[in-house]
GROMACS .gro file of C-alpha atoms in nm:
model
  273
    1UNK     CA    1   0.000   0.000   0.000
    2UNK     CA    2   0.295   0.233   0.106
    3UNK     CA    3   0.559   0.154  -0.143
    4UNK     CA    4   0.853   0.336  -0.235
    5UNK     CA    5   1.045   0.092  -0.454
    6UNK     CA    6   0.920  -0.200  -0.614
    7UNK     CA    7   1.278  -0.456  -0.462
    8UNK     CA    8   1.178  -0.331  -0.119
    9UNK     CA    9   1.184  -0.723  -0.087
   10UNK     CA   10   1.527  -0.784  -0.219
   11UNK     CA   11   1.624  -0.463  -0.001
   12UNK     CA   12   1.528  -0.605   0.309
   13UNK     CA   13   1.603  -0.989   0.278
   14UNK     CA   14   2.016  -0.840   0.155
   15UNK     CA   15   2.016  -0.624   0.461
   16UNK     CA   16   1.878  -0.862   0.726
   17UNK     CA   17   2.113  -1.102   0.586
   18UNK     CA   18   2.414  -0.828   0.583
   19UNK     CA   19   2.321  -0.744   0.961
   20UNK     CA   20   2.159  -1.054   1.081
   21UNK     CA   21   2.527  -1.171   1.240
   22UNK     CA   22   2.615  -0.844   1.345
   23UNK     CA   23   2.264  -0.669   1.563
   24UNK     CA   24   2.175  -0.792   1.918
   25UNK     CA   25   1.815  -0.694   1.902
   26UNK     CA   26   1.636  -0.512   1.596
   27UNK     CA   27   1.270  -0.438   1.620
   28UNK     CA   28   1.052  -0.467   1.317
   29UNK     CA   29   0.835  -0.247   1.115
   30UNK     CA   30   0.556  -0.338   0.865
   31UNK     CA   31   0.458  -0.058   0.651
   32UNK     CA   32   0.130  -0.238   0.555
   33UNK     CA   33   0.095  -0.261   0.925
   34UNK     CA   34   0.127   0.116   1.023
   35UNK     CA   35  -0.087   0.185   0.726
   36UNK     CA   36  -0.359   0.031   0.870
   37UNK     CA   37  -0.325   0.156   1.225
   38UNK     CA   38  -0.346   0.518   1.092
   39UNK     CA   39  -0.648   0.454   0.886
   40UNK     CA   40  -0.833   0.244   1.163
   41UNK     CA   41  -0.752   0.449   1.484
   42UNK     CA   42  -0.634   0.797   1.315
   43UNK     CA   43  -0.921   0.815   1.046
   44UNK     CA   44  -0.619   0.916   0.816
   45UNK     CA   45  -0.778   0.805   0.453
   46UNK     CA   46  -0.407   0.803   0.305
   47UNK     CA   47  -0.169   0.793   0.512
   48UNK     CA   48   0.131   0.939   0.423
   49UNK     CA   49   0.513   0.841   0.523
   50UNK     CA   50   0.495   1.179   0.784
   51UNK     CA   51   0.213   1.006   0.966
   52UNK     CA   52   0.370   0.622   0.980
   53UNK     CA   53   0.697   0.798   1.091
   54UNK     CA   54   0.552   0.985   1.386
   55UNK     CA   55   0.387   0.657   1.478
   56UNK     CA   56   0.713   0.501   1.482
   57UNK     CA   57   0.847   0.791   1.642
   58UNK     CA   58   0.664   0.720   1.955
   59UNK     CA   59   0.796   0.306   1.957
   60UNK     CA   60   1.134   0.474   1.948
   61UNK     CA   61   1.041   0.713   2.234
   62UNK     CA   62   0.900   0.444   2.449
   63UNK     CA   63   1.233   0.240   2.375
   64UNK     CA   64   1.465   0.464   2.474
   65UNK     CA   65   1.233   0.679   2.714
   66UNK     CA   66   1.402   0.499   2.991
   67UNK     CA   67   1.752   0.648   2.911
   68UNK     CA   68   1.603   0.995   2.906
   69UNK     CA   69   1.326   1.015   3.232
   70UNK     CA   70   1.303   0.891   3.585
   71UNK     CA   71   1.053   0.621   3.635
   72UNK     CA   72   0.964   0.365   3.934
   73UNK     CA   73   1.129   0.100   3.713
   74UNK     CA   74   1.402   0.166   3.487
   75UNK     CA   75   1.484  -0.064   3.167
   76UNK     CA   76   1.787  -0.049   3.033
   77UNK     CA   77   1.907  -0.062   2.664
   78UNK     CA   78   2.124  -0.357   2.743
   79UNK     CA   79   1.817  -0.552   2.965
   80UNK     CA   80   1.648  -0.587   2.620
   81UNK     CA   81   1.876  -0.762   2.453
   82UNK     CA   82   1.923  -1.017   2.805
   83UNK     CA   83   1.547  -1.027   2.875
   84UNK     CA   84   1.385  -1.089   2.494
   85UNK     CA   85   1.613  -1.267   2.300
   86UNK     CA   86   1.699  -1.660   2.377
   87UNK     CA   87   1.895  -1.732   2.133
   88UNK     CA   88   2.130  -1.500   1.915
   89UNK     CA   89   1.927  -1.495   1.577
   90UNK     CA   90   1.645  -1.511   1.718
   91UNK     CA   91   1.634  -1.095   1.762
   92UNK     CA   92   1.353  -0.959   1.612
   93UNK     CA   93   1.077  -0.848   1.888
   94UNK     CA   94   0.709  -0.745   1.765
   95UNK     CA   95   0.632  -0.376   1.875
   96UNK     CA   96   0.282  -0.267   1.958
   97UNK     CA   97   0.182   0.053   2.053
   98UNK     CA   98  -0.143   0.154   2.259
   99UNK     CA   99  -0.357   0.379   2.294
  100UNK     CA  100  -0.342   0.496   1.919
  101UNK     CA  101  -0.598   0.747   1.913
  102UNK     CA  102  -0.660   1.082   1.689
  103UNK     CA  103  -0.621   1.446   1.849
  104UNK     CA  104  -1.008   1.484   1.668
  105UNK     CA  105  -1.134   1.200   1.879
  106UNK     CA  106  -0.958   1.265   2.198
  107UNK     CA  107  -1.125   1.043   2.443
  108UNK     CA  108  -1.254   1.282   2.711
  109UNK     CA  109  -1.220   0.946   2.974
  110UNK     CA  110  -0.875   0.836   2.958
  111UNK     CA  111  -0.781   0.457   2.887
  112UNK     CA  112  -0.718   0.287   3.233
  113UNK     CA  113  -0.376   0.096   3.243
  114UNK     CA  114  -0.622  -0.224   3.218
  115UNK     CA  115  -0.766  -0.145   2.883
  116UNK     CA  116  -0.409  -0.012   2.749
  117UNK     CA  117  -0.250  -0.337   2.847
  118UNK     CA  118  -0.532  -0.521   2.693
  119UNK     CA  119  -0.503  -0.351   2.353
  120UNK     CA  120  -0.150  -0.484   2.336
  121UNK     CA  121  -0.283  -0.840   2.289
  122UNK     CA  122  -0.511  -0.695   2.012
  123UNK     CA  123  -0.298  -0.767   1.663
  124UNK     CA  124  -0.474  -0.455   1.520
  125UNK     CA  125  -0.220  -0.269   1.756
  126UNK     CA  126   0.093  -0.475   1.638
  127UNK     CA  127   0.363  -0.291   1.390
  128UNK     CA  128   0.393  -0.629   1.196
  129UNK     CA  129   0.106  -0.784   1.063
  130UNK     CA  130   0.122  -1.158   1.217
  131UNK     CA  131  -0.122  -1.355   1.464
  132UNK     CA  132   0.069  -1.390   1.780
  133UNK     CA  133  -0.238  -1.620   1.870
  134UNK     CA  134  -0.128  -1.890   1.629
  135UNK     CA  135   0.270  -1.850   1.742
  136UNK     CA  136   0.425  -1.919   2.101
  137UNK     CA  137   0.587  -1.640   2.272
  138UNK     CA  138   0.934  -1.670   2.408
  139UNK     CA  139   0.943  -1.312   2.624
  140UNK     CA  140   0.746  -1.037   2.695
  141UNK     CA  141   0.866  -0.653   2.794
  142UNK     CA  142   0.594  -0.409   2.829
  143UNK     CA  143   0.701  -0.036   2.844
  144UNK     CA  144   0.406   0.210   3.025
  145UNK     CA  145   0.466   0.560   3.063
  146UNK     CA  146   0.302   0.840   3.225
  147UNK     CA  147   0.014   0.800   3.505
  148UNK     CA  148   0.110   0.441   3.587
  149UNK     CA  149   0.159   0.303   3.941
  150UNK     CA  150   0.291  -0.073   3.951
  151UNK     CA  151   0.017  -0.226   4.140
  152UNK     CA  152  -0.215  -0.132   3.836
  153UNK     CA  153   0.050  -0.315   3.606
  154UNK     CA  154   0.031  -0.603   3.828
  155UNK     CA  155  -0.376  -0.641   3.848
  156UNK     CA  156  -0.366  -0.573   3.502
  157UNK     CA  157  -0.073  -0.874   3.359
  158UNK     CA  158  -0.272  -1.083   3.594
  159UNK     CA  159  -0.613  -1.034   3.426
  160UNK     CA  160  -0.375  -1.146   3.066
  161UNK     CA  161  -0.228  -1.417   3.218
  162UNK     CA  162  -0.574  -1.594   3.388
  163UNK     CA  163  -0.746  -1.510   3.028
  164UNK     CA  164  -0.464  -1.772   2.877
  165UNK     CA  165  -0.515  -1.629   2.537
  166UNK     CA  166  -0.126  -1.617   2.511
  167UNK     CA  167   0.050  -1.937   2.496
  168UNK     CA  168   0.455  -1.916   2.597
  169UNK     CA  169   0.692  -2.190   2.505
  170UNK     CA  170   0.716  -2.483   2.729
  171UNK     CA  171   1.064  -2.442   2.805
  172UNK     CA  172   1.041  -2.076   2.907
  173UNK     CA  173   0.882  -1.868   3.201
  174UNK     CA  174   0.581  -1.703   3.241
  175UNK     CA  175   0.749  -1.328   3.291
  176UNK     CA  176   0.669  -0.993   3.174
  177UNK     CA  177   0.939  -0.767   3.208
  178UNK     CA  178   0.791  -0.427   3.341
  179UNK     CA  179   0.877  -0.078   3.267
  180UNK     CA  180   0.772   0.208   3.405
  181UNK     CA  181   0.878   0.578   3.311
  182UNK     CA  182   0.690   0.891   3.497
  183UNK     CA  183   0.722   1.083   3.190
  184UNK     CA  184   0.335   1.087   2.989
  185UNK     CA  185   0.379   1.082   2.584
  186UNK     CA  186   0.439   1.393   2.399
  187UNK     CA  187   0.316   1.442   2.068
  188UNK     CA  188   0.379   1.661   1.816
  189UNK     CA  189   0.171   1.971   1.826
  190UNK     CA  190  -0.116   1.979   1.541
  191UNK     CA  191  -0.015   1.606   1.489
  192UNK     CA  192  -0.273   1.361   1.425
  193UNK     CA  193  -0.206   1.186   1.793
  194UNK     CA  194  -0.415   1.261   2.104
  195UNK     CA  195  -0.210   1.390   2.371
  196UNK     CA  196  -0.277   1.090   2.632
  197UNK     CA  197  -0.217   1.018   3.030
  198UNK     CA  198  -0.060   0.724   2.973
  199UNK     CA  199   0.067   0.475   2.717
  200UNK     CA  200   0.273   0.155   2.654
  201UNK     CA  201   0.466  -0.016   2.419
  202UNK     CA  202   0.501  -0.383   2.421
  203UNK     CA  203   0.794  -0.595   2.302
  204UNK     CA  204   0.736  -0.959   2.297
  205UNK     CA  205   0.972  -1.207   2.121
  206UNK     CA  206   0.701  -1.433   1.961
  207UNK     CA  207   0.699  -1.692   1.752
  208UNK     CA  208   0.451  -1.573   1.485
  209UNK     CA  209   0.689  -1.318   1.382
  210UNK     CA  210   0.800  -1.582   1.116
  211UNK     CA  211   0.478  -1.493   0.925
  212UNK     CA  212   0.642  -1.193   0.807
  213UNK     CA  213   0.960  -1.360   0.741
  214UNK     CA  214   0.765  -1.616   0.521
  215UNK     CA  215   0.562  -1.314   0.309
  216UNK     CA  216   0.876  -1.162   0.229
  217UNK     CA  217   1.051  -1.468   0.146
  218UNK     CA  218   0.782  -1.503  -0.087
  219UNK     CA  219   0.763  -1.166  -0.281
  220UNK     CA  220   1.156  -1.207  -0.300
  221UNK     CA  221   1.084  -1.553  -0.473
  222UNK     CA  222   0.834  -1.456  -0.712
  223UNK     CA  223   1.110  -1.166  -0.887
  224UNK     CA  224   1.401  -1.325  -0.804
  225UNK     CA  225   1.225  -1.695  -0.979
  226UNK     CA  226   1.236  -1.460  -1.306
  227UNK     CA  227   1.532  -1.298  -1.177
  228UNK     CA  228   1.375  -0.942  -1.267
  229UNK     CA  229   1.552  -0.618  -1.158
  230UNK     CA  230   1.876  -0.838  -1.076
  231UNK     CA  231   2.108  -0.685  -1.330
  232UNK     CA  232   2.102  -0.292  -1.153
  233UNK     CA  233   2.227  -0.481  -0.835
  234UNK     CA  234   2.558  -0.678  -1.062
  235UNK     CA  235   2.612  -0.343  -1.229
  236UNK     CA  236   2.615  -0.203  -0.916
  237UNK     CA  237   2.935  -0.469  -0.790
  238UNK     CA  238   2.710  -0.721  -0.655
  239UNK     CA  239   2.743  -1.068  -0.784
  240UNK     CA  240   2.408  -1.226  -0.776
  241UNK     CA  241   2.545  -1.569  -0.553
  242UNK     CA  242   2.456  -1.313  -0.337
  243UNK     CA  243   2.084  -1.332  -0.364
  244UNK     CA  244   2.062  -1.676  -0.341
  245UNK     CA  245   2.320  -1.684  -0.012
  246UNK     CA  246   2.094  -1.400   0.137
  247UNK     CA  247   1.738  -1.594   0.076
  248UNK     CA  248   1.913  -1.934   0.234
  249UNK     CA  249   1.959  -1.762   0.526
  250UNK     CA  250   1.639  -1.641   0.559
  251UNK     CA  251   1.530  -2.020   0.541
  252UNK     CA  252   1.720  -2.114   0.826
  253UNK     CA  253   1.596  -1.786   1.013
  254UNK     CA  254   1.208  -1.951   0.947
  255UNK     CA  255   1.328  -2.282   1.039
  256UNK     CA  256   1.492  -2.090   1.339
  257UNK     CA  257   1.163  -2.001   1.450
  258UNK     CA  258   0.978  -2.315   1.354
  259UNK     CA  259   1.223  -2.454   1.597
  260UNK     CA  260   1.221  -2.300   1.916
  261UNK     CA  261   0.834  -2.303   1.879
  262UNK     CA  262   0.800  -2.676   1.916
  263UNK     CA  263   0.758  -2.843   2.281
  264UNK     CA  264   1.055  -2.987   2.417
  265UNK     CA  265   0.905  -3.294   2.516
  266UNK     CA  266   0.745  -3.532   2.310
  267UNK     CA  267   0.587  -3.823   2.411
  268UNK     CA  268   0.824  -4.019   2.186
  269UNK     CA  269   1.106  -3.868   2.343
  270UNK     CA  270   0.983  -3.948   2.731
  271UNK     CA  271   1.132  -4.261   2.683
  272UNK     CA  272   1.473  -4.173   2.622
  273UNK     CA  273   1.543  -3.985   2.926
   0.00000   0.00000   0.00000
């Protein structure tokens, strides 16, 4: 819907292979995904990159708001990285953002840190377009900021957690890492965001991420099958083993994913222990 260049899939599946040995965590954005967030939530009929960028704007903020306010509990940069990510490729967090809602709607009641926390189980909130309800998830980080106290957060993971609508690996705890920062969301003035009490931004290492691995994979497929728009990349220096190297990797980054979503235990393997 919001394309720039018709390789964006040859783009990204070079660069995550380029970077995939080299980033501890990298967090994800769907354009398709944003798109739709900004027309559901911000009434914004075409959204334009300005509008996706400020939405992404406040992901970043809630990242790194940590390193810039005081808050009850502090995350660190580095607690990412030790908290979401199990194994070293498998890096690449879903973001989802909450409340999302348009300066012309400002809600005159303001979203209680129950119905925030709720939303970020919604996929309509996510900045990838995948079901976390089909995948497994591996961790969980949630980021509030503003008017939060953490016995809110607490009554609030617990009401998630007895609903049992997420389902975590077998071989991995239960936990939500919890942020909290004092500082409320700004927004930028005569932007189409509602200046809000409170907000947070959830990173959870899930399974279902691999969805969007596996739609890319696919676009790359169907033009690189024909291999269309391949010779401006070998004029450029690039030798096209390249392609194929980068698109193997991304294999083994699905089958990555496949993996660590199985149970550990089978009843076949019972035995052997």
């Amino acid at each position: 819907q919001v394309s720039t260049a018709v390789v964006e899939p040859y783009n990204s599946i070079l660069t995550t292979h380029t970077t995939l040995e080299h980033s501890d965590v990298a967090f994800m954005v769907d354009n398709e995904a944003i798109y739709e967030v900004c027309r559901r939530s911000l009434d914004i009929d075409r959204p334009s990159y300005l509008n996706l960028n400020r939405l992404i704007g406040q992901i970043v903020s809630s990242i790194t708001a940590s390193l810039r306010f005081d808050g009850a509990l502090n995350v660190d940069l580095t607690e990412f990285q030790t908290n979401l990510v199990p194994y070293p490729r498998i890096h690449f967090p879903l973001a989802t953002y909450a409340p999302v809602v348009s300066s012309e709607k400002a809600y005159h009641e303001q979203m209680s840190v129950s119905e925030i926390t709720s939303a970020c189980f919604e996929p309509s909130n996510q900045m990838v377009k995948c079901d976390p309800r089909q995948g497994k998830y591996m961790a969980c980080c949630m980021l509030y900021r503003g008017d939060v106290v953490p016995k809110d957060v607490n009554a609030a993971i617990s009401i998630i957690k007895s609903k049992r609508a997420i389902q975590f690996v077998d071989w991995c705890p239960t936990g939500f890492k919890v942020g909290i920062n004092y500082q409320p969301p700004t927004v930028v003035p005569g932007g189409d965001l509602a200046k809000v009490q409170r907000a947070v931004c959830m990173l959870a290492n899930t399974t279902a991420i691999a969805e969007a691995w596996a739609r890319l994979d696919h676009k790359f497929d169907l033009m690189y099958s024909k291999r269309a728009f391949v010779h401006w990349y070998v004029g450029e220096g690039m030798e096209e083993g390249e392609f194929s190297e980068a698109r193997q990797d991304l294999a083994a980054l699905e089958k990555d994913y496949e993996e660590v979503g199985t149970d550990t235990i089978n009843d076949d393997d019972v035995s052997e222990y």
